[in-house]
mmCIF file of N, CA and C in Angstrom:
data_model
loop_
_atom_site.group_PDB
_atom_site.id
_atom_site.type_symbol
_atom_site.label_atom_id
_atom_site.label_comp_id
_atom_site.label_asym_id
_atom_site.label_seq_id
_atom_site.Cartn_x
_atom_site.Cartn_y
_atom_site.Cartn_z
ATOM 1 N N UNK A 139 6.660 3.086 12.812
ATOM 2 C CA UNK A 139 6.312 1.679 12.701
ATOM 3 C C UNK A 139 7.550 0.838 13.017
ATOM 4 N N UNK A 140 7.479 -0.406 13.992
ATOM 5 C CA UNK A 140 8.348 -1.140 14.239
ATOM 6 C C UNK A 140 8.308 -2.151 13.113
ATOM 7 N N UNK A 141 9.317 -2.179 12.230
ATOM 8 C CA UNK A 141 9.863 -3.255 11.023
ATOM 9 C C UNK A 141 10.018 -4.405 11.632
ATOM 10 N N UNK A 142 9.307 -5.559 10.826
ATOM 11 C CA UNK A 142 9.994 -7.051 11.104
ATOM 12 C C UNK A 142 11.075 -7.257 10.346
ATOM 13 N N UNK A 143 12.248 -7.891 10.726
ATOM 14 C CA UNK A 143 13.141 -8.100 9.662
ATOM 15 C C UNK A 143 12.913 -9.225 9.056
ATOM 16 N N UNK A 144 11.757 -10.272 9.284
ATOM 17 C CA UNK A 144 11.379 -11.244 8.459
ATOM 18 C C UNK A 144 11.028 -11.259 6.972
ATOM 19 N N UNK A 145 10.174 -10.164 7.248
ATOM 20 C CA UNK A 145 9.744 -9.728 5.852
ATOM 21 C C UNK A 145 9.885 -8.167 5.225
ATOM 22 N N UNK A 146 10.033 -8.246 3.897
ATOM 23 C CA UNK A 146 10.108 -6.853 3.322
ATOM 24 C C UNK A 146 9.605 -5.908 3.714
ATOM 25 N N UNK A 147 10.207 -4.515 4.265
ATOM 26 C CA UNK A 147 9.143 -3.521 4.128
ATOM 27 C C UNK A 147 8.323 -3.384 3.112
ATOM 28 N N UNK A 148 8.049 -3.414 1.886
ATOM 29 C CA UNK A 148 7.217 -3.171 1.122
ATOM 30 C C UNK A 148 6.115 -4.536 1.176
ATOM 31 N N UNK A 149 6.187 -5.407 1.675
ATOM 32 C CA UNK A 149 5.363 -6.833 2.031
ATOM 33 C C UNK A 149 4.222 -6.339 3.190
ATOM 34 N N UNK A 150 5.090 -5.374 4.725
ATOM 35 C CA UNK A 150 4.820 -4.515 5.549
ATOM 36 C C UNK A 150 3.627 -4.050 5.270
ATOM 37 N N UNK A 151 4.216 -2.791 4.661
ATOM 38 C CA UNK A 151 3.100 -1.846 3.989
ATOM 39 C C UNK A 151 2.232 -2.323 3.342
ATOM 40 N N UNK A 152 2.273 -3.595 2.627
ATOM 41 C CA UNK A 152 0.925 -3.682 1.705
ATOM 42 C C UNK A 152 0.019 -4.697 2.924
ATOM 43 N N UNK A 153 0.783 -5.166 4.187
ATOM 44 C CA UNK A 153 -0.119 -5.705 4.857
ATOM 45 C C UNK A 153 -0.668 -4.418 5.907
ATOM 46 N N UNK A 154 -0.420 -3.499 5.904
ATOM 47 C CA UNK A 154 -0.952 -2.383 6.973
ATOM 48 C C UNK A 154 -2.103 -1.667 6.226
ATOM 49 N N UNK A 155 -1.897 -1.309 4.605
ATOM 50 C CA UNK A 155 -2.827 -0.860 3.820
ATOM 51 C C UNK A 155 -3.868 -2.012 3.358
ATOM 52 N N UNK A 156 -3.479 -3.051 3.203
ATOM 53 C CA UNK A 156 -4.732 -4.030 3.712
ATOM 54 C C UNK A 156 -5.843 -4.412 4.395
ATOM 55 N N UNK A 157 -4.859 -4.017 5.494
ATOM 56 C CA UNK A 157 -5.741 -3.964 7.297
ATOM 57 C C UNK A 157 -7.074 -3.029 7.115
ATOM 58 N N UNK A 158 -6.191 -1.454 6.602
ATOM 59 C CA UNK A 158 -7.070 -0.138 6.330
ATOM 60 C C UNK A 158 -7.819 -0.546 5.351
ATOM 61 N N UNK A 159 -7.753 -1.161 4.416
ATOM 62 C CA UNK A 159 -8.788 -1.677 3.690
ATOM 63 C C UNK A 159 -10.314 -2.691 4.213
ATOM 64 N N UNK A 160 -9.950 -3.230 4.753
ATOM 65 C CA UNK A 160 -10.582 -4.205 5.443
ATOM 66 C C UNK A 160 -11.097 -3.918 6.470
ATOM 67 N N UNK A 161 -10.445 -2.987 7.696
ATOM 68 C CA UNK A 161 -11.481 -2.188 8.866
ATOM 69 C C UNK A 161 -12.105 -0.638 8.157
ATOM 70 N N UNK A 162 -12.109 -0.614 6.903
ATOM 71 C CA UNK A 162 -12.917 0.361 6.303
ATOM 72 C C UNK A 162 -12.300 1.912 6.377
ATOM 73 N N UNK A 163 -11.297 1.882 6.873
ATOM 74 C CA UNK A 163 -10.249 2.936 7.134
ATOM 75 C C UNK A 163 -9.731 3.658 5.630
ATOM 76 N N UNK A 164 -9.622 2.939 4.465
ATOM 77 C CA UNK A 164 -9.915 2.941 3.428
ATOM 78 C C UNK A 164 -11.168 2.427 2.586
ATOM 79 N N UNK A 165 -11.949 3.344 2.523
ATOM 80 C CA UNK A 165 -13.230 2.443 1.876
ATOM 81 C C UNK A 165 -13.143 2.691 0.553
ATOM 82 N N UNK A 166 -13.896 1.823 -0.253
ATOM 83 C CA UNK A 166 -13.727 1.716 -1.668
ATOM 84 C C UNK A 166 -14.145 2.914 -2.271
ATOM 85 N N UNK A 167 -13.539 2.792 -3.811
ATOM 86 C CA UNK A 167 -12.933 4.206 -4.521
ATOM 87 C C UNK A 167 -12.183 5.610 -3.847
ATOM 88 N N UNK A 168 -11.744 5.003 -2.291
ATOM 89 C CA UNK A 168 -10.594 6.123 -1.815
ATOM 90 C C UNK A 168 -9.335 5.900 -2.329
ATOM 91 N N UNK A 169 -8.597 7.385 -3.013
ATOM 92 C CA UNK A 169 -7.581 7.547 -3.196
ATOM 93 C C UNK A 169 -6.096 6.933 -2.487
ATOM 94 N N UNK A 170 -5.323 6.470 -2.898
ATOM 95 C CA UNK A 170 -4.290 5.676 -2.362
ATOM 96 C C UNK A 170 -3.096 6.856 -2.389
ATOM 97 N N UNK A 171 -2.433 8.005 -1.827
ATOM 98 C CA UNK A 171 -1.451 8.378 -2.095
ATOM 99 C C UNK A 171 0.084 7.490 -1.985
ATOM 100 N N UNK A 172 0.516 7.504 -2.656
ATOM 101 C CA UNK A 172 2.055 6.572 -2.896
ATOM 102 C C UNK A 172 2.575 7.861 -1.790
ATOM 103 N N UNK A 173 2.862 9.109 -2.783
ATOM 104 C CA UNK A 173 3.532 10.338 -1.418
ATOM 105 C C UNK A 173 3.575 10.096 -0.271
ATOM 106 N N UNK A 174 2.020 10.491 -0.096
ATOM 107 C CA UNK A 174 1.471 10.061 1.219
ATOM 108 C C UNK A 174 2.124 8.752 2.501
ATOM 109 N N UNK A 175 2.243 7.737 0.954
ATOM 110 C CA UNK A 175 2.255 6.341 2.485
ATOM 111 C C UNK A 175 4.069 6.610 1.952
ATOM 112 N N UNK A 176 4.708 6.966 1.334
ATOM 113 C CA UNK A 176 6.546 6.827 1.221
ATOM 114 C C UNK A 176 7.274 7.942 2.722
ATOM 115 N N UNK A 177 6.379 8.881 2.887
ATOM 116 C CA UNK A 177 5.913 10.064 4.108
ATOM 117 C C UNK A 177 6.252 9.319 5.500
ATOM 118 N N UNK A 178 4.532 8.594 5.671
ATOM 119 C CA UNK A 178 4.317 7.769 6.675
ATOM 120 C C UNK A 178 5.244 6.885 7.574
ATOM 121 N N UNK A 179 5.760 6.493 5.975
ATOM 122 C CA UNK A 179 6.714 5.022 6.656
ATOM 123 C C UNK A 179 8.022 5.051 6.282
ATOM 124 N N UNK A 180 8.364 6.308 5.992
ATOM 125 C CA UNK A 180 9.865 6.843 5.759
ATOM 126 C C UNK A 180 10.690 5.990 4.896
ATOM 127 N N UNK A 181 10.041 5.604 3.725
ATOM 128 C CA UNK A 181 10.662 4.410 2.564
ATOM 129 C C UNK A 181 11.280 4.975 1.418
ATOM 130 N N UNK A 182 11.825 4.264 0.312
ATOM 131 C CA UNK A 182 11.792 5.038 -0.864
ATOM 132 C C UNK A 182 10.634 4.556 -1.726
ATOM 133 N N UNK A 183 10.348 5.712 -2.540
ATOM 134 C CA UNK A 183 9.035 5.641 -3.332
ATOM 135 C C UNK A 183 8.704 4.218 -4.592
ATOM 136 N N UNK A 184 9.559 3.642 -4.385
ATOM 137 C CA UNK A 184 10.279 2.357 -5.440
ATOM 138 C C UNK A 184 9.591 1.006 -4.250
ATOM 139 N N UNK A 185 9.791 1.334 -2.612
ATOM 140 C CA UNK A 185 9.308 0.531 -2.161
ATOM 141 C C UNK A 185 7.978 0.784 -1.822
ATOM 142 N N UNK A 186 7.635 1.807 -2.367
ATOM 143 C CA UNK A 186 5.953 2.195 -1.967
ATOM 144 C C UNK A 186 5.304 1.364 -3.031
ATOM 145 N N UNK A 187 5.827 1.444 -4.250
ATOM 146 C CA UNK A 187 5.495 0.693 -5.857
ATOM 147 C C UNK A 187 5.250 -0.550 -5.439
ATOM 148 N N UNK A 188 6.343 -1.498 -5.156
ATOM 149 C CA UNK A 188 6.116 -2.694 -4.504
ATOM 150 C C UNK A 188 4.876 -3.128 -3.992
ATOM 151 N N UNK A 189 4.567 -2.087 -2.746
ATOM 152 C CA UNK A 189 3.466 -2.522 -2.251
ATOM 153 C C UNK A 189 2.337 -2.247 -2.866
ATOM 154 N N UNK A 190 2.606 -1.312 -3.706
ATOM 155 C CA UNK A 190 0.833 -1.073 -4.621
ATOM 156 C C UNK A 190 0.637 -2.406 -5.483
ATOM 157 N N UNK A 191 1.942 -2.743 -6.083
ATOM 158 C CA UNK A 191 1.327 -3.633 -6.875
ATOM 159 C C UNK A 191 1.343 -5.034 -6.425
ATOM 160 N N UNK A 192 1.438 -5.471 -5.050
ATOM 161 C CA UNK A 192 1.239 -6.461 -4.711
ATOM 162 C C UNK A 192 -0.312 -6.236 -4.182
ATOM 163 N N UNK A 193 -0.643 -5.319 -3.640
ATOM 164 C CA UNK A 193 -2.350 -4.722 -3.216
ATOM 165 C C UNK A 193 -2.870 -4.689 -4.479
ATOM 166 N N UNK A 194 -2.583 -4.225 -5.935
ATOM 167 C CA UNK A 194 -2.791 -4.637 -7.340
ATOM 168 C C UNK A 194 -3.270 -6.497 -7.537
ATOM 169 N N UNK A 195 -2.133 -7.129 -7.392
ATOM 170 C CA UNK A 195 -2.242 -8.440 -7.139
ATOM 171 C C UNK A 195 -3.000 -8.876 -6.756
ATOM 172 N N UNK A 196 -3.599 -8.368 -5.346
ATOM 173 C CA UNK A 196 -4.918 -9.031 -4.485
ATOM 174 C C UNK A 196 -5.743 -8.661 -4.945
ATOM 175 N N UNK A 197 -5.716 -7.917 -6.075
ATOM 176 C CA UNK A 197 -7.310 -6.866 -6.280
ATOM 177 C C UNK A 197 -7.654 -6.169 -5.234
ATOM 178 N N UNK A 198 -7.215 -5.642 -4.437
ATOM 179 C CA UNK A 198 -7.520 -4.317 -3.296
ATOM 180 C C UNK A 198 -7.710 -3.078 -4.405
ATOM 181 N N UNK A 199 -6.615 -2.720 -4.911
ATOM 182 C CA UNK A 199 -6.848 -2.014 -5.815
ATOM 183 C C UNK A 199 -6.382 -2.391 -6.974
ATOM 184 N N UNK A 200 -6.837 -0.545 -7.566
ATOM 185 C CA UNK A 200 -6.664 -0.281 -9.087
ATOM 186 C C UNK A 200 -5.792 0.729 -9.431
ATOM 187 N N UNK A 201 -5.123 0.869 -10.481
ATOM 188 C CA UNK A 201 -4.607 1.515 -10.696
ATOM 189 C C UNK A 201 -4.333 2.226 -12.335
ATOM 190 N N UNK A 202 -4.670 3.588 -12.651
ATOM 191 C CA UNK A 202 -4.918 3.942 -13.960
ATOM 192 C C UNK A 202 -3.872 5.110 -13.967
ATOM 193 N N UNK A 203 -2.565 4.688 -14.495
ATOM 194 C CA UNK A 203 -1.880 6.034 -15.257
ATOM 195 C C UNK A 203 -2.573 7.574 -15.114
ATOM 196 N N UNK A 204 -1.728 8.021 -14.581
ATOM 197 C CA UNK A 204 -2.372 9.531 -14.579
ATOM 198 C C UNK A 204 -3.574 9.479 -13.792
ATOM 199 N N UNK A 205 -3.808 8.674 -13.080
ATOM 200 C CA UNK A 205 -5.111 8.969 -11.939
ATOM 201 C C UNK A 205 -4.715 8.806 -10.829
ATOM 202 N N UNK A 206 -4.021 7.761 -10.568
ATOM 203 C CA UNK A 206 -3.431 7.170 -9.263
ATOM 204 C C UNK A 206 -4.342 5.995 -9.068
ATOM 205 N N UNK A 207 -4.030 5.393 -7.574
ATOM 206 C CA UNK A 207 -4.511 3.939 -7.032
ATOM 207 C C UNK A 207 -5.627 4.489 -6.408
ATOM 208 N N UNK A 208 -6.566 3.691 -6.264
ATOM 209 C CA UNK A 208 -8.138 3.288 -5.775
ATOM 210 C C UNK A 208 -8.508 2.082 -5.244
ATOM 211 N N UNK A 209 -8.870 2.200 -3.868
ATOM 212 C CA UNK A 209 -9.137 0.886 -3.255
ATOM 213 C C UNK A 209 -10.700 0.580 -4.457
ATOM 214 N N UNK A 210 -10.583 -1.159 -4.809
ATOM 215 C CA UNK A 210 -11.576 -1.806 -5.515
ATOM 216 C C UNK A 210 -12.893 -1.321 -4.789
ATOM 217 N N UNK A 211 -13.851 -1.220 -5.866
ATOM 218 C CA UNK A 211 -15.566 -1.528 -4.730
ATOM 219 C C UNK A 211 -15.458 -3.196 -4.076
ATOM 220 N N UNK A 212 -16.258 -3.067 -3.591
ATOM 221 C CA UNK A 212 -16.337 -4.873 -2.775
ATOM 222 C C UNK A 212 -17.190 -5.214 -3.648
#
């Protein structure tokens, strides 16, 4: 992925996992791996957090201790 230096990578990521939210690429109650997207986009796992809980923020998802993140139902 080509980085803007305008904005945060973790701002980035929660707008790319957005996108996947929204063209159904993630459909609701799919699993969110943090691993997974820190992997992807070669970050540290602190900036993967960031972006969950700003996708938290929007209500995209959810998130339950010991379960992991879940895109919301619509």
């Amino acid at each position: 992925m080509e980085w803007d230096p305008r904005l945060y990578k973790w701002e980035q990521i929660a707008n790319v996992v957005s996108e996947r939210i929204a063209d159904g690429t993630y459909p609701p109650l799919t699993l969110i791996s943090e691993v997974k997207l820190q992997e992807e986009f070669d970050v540290a796992r602190v900036t993967v957090r960031k972006a969950m809980e700003a996708l938290r923020k929007r209500e995209l998802i959810t998130t339950k201790p010991g379960k992991g993140s879940i895109v919301a139902p619509q």
